[in-house]
mmCIF file of C-alpha atoms in Angstrom:
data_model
loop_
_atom_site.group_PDB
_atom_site.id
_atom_site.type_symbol
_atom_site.label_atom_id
_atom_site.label_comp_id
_atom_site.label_asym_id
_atom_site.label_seq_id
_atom_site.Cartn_x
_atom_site.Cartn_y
_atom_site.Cartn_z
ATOM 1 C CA UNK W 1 -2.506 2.836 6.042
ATOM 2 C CA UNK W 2 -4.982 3.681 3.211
ATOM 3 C CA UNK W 3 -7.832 3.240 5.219
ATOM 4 C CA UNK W 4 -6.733 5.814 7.977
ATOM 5 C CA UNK W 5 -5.433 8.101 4.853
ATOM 6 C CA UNK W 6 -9.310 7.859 3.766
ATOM 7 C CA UNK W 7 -10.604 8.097 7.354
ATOM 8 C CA UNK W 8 -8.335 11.498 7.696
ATOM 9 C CA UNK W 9 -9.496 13.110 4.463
ATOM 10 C CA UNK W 10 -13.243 12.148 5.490
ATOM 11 C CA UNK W 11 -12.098 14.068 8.408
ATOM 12 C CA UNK W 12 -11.064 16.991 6.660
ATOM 13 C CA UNK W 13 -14.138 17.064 4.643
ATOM 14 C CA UNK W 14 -16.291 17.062 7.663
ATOM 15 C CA UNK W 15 -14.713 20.153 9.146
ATOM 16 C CA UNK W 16 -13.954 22.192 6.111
ATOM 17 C CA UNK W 17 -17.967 21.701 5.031
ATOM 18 C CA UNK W 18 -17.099 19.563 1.964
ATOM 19 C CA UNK W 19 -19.049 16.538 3.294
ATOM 20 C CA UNK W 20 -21.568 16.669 0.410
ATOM 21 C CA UNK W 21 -19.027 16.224 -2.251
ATOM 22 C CA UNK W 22 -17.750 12.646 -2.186
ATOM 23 C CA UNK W 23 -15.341 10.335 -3.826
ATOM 24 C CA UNK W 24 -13.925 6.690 -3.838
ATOM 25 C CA UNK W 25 -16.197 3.782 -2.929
ATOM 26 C CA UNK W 26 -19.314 2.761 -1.094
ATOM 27 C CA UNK W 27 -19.510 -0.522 -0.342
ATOM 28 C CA UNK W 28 -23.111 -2.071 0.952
ATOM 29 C CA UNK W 29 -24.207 -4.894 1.975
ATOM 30 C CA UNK W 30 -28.001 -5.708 1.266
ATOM 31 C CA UNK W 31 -30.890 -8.861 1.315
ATOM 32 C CA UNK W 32 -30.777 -10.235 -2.050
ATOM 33 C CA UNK W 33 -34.624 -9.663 -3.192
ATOM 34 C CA UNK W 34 -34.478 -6.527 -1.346
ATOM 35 C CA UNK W 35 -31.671 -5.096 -3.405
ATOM 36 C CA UNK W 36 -32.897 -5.990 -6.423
ATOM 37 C CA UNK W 37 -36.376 -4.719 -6.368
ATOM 38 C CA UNK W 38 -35.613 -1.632 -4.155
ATOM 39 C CA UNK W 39 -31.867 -0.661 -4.050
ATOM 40 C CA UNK W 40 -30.626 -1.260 -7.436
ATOM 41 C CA UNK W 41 -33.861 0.632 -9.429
ATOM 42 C CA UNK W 42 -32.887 3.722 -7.743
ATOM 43 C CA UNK W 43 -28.844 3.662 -7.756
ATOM 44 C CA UNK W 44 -28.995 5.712 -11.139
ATOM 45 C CA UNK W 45 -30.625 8.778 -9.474
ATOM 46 C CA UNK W 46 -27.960 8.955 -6.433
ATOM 47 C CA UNK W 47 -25.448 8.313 -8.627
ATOM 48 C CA UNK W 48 -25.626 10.949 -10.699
ATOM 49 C CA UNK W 49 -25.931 12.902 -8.253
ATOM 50 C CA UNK W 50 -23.037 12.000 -7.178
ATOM 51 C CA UNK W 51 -20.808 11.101 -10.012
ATOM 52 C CA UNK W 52 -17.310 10.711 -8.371
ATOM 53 C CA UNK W 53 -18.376 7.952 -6.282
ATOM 54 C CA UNK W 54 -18.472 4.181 -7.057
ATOM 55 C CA UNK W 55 -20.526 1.528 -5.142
ATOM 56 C CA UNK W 56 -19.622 -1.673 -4.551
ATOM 57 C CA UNK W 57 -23.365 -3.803 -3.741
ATOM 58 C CA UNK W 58 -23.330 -6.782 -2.527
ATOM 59 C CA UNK W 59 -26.572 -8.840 -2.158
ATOM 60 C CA UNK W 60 -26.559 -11.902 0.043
ATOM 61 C CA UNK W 61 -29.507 -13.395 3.064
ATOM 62 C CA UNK W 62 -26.600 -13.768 5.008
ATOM 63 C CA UNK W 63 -26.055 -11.691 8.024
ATOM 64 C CA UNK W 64 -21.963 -10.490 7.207
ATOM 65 C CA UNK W 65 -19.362 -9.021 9.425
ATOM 66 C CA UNK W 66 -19.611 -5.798 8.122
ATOM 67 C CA UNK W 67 -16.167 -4.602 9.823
ATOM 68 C CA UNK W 68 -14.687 -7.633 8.531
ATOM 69 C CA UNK W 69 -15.703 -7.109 5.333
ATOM 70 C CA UNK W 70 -14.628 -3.907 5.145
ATOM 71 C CA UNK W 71 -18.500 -2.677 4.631
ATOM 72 C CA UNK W 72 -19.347 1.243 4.974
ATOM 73 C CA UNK W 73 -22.958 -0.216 5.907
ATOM 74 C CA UNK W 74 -25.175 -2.845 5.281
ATOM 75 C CA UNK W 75 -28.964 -2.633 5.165
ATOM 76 C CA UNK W 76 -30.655 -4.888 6.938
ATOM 77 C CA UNK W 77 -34.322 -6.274 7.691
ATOM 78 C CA UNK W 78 -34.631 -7.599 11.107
ATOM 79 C CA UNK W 79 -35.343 -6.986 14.398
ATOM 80 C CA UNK W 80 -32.414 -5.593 16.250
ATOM 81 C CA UNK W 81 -30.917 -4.656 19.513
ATOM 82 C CA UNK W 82 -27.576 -4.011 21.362
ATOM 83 C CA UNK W 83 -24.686 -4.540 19.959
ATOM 84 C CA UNK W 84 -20.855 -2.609 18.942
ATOM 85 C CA UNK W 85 -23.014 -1.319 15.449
ATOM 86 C CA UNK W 86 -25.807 1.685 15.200
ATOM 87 C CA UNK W 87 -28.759 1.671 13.488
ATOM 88 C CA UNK W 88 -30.838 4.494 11.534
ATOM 89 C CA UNK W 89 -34.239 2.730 10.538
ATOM 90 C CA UNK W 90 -35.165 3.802 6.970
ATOM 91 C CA UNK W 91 -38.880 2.468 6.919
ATOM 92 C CA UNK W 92 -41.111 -0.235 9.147
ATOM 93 C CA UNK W 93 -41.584 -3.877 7.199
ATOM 94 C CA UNK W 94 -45.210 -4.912 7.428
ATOM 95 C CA UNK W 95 -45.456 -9.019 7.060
ATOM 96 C CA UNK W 96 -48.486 -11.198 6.107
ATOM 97 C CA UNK W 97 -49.424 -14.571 5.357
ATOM 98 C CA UNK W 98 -50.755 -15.769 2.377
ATOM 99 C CA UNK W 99 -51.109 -17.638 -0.500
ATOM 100 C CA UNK W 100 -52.450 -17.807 -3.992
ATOM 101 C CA UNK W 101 -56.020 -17.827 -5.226
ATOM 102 C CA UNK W 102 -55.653 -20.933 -6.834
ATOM 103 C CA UNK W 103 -54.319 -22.583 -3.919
ATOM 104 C CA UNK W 104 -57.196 -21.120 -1.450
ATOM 105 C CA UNK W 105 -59.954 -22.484 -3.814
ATOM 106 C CA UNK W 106 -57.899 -26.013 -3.571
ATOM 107 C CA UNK W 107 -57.481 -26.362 0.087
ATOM 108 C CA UNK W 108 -59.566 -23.498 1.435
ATOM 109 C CA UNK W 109 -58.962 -21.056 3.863
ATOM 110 C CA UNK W 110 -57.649 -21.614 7.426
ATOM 111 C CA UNK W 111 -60.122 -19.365 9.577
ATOM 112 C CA UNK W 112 -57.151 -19.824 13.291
ATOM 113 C CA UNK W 113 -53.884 -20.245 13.603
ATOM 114 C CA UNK W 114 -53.902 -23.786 15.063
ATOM 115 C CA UNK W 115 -55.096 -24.368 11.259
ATOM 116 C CA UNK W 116 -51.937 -23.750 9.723
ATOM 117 C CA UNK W 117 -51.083 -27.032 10.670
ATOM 118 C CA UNK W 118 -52.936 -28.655 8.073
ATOM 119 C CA UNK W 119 -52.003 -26.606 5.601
ATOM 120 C CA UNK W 120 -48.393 -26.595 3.424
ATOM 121 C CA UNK W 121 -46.462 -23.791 5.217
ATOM 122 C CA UNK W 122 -43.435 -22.454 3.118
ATOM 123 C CA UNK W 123 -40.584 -21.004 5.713
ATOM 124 C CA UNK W 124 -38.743 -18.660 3.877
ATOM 125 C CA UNK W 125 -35.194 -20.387 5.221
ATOM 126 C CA UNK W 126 -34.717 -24.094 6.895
ATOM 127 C CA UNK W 127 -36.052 -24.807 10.002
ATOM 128 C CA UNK W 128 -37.686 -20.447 9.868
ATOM 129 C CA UNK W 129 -39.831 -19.388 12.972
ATOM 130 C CA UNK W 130 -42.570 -17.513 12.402
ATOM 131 C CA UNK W 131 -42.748 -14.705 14.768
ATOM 132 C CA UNK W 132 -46.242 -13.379 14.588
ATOM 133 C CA UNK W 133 -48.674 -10.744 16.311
ATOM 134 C CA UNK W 134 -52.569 -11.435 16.700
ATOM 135 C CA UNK W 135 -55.627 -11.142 18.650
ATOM 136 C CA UNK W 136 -54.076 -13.061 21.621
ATOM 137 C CA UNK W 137 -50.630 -10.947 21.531
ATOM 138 C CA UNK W 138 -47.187 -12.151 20.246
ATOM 139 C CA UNK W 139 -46.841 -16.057 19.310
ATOM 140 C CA UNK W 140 -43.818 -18.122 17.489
ATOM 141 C CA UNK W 141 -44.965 -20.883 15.123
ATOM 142 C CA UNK W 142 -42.354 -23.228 13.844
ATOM 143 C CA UNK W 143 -44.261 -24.222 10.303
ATOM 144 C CA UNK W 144 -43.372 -27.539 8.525
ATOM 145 C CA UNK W 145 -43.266 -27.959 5.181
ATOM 146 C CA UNK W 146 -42.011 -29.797 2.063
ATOM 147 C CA UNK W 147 -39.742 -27.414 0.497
ATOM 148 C CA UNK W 148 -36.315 -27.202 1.652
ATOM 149 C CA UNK W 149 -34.355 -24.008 0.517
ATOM 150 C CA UNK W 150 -32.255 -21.600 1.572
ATOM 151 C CA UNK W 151 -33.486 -19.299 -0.922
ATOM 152 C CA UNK W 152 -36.293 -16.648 0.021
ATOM 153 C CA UNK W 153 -37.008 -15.808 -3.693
ATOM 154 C CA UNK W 154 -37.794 -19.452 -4.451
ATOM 155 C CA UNK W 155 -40.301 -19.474 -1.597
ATOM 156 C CA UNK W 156 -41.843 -16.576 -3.171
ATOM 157 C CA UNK W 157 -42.014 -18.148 -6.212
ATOM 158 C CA UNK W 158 -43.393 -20.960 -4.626
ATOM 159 C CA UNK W 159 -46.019 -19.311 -2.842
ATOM 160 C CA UNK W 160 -47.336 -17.007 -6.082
ATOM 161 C CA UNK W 161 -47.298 -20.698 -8.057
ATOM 162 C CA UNK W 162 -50.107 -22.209 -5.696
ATOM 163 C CA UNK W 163 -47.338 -24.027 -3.367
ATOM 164 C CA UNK W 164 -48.556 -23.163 0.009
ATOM 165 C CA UNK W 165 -48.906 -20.413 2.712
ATOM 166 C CA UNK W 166 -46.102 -18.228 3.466
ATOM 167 C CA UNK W 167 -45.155 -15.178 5.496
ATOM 168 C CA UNK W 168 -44.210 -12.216 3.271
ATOM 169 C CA UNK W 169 -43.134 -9.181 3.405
ATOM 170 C CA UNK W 170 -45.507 -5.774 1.778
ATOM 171 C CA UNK W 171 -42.846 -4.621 -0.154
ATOM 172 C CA UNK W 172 -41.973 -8.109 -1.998
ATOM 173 C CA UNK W 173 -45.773 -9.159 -2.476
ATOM 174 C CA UNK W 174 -47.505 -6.052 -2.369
ATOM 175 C CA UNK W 175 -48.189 -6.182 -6.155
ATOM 176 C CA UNK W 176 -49.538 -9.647 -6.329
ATOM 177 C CA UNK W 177 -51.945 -8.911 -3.036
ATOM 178 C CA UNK W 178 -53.465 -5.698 -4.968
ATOM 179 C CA UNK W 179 -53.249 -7.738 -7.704
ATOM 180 C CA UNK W 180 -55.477 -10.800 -6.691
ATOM 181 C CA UNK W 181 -52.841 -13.316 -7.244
ATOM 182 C CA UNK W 182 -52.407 -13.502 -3.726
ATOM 183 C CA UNK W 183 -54.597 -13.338 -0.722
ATOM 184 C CA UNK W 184 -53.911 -12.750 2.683
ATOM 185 C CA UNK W 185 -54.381 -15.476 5.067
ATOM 186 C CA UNK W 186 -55.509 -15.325 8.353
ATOM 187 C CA UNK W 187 -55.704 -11.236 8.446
ATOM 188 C CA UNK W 188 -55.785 -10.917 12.329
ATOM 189 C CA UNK W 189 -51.927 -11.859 12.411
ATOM 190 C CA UNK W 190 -49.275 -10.481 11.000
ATOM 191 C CA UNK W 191 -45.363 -10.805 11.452
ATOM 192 C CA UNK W 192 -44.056 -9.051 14.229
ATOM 193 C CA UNK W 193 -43.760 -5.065 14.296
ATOM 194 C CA UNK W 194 -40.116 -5.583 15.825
ATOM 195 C CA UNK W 195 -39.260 -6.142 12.474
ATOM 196 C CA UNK W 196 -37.712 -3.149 10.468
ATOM 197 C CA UNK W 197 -35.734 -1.704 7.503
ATOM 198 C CA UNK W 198 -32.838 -0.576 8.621
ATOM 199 C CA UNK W 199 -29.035 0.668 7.767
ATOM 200 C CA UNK W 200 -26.337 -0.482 10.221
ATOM 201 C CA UNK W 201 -22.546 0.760 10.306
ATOM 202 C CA UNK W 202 -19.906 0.801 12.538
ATOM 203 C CA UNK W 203 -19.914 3.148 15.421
ATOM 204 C CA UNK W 204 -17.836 5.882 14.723
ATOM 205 C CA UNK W 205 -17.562 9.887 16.447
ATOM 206 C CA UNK W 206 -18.313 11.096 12.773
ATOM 207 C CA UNK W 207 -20.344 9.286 10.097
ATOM 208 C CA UNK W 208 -18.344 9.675 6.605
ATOM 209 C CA UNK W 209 -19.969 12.096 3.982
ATOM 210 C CA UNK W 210 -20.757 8.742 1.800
ATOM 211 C CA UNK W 211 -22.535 6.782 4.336
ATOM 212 C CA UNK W 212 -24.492 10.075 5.352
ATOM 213 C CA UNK W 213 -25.954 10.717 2.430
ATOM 214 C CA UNK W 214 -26.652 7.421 0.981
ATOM 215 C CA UNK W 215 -28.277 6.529 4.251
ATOM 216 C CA UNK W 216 -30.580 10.187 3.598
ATOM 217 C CA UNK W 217 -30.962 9.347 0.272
ATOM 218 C CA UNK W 218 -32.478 5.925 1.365
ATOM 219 C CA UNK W 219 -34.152 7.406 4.235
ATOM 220 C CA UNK W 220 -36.361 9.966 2.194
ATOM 221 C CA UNK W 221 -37.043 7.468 -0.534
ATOM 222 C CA UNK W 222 -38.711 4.688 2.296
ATOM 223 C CA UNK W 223 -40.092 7.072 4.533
ATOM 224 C CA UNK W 224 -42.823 5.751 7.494
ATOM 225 C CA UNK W 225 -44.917 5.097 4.421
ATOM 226 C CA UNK W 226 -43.441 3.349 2.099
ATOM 227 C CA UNK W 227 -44.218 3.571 -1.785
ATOM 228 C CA UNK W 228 -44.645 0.024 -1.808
ATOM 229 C CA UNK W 229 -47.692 0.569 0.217
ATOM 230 C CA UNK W 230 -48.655 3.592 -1.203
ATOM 231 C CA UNK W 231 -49.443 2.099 -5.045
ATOM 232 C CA UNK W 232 -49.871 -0.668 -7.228
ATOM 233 C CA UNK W 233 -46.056 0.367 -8.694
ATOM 234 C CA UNK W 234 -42.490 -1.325 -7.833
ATOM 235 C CA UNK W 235 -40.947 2.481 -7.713
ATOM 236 C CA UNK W 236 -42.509 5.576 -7.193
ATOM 237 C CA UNK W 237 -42.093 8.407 -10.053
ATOM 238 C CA UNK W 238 -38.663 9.221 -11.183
ATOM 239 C CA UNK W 239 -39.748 13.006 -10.803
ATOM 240 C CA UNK W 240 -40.432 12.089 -6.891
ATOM 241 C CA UNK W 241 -37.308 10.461 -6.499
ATOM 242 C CA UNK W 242 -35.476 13.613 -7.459
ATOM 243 C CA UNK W 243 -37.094 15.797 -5.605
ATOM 244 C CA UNK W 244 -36.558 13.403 -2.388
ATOM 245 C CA UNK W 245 -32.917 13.843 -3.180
ATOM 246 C CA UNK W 246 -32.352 17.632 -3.848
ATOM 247 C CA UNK W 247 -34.267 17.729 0.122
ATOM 248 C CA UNK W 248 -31.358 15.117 0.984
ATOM 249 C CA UNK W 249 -29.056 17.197 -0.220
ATOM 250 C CA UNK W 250 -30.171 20.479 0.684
ATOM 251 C CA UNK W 251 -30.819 19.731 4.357
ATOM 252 C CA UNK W 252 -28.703 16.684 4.959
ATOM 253 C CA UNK W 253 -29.192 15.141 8.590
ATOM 254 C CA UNK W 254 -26.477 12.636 10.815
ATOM 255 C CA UNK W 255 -29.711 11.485 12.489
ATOM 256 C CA UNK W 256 -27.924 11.412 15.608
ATOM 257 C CA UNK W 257 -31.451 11.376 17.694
ATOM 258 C CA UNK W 258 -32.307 8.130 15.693
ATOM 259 C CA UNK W 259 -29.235 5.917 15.652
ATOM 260 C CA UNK W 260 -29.712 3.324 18.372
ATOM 261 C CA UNK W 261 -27.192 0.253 19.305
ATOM 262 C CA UNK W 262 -28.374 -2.605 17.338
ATOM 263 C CA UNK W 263 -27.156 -6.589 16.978
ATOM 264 C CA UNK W 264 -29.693 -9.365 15.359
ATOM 265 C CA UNK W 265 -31.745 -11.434 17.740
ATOM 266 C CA UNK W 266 -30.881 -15.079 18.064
ATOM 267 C CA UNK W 267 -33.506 -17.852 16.754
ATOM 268 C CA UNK W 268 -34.477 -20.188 19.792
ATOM 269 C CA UNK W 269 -36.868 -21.852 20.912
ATOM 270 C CA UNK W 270 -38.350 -24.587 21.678
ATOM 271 C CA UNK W 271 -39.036 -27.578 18.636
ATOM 272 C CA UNK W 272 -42.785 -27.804 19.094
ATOM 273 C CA UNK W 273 -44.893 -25.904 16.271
ATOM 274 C CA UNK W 274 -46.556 -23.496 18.932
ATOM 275 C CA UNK W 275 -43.379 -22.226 20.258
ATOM 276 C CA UNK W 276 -44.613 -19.300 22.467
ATOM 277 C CA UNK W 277 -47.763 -16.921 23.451
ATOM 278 C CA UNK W 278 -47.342 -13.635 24.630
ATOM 279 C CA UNK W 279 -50.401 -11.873 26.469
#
């Protein structure tokens, strides 16, 4: 009963125009490193903003049911088709392999892809295919290595220590690339482009004011270039932030010409390390 109470008063709010003032709670659902290095950093600006609302975040690598769990939305990083959700994307995820200085000058650098196979590859979760674009087109690599986790901030830690070669994502590296403390390996691939930033809720005729504007807010802080490719910072300016929300706010968009269907791909393939070429 509560939850078609709140569903009629976002109603309301829609028609009357009040869709910009919100209330009660936002709950999300986000990727653990993602959350913390570029969710959480900027919840003090929207919140302020908006200072009737509370959010409930809740960081896990696990895919949830977000109409299970009761979710508004959940933000996800994957690539993603059909399914009973939609999807806004909020900014494109570039992916790269590399590995530390200290470990290139050890074990040198692997100059094709078939040499990967003699180096210490760090999957970010058990048993992780590599899904990679390159001169030749799209390939899957199944890499092996000696670390077992389920943890993708221990293989990043792993990989910044001198541990092996992994496939990261620009917006969790980027600093240590520009940085020098990691190179990129094997520039002429990179992780596939079918991979993106997105937010995904449950398909409704109207998307509540709260999920609206958090998604804008979110939206116009990624962008098609995000900061985290722009500079050698974590967060862009504080004073850039706010202006990115007053436009939110001031010309607030349901994005209906970019929400798409979406569902996560399935991971299958065959066992052998060369799983599949594309040309």
């Amino acid at each position: 009963m509560l939850a078609v109470l709140e569903g009629l008063e976002e109603a309301e709010d829609f028609v009357s125009g009040r869709a910009n003032t919100v209330n009660g709670t936002l709950k999300v659902s986000a990727p653990t490193s993602f959350g913390r290095m570029h969710i959480a950093p900027h919840l003090k600006t929207f919140m302020e903003r908006h200072p009737d609302l509370s959010i409930n975040l809740v960081l896990s690598d696990e895919f949830i049911d977000i109409i299970e769990g009761g979710y508004d939305l959940a933000i996800r990083i994957a690539d993603l088709n059909s399914s009973s959700l939609v999807a806004r994307r909020l900014a494109p995820v570039r992916r790269v392999l590399c590995a530390s200085a200290d470990y290139v000058a050890a074990h040198g650098m692997p100059d094709t892809i078939e040499d990967l196979k003699k180096h210490r590859c760090l999957p970010a979760h058990n048993n992780d295919i590599w899904r990679l674009e390159g001169p030749g087109g799209a390939l899957s690599i199944r890499p092996e290595g000696m670390l077992v986790t389920n943890s993708s901030e221990v293989i990043r830690e792993a990989v910044i220590s001198g541990l092996g070669v992994a496939l990261r994502s620009t917006w969790d590296i980027g600093h240590e690339l520009r940085s020098g403390k990691l190179v990129q390996v094997l520039p002429g691939y990179e992780g596939s482009r079918n991979v993106t930033l997105s937010a995904v809720y449950p398909s409704r005729q109207f998307l509540p004011a709260k999920v609206r504007l958090f998604i804008d807010y979110l939206a116009a802080l990624y962008g098609p270039s995000p900061y985290w490719e722009q500079a050698d910072t974590q967060c862009p300016p504080s004073a850039w932030e706010r202006r990115m929300l007053r436009t939110t706010h001031q010309t607030p968009s349901t994005a209906k010409g970019t929400e798409t269907p979406v569902t996560t791909a399935g991971s299958t393939g065959s066992t052998s390390w060369l799983i599949a070429l594309v040309r």
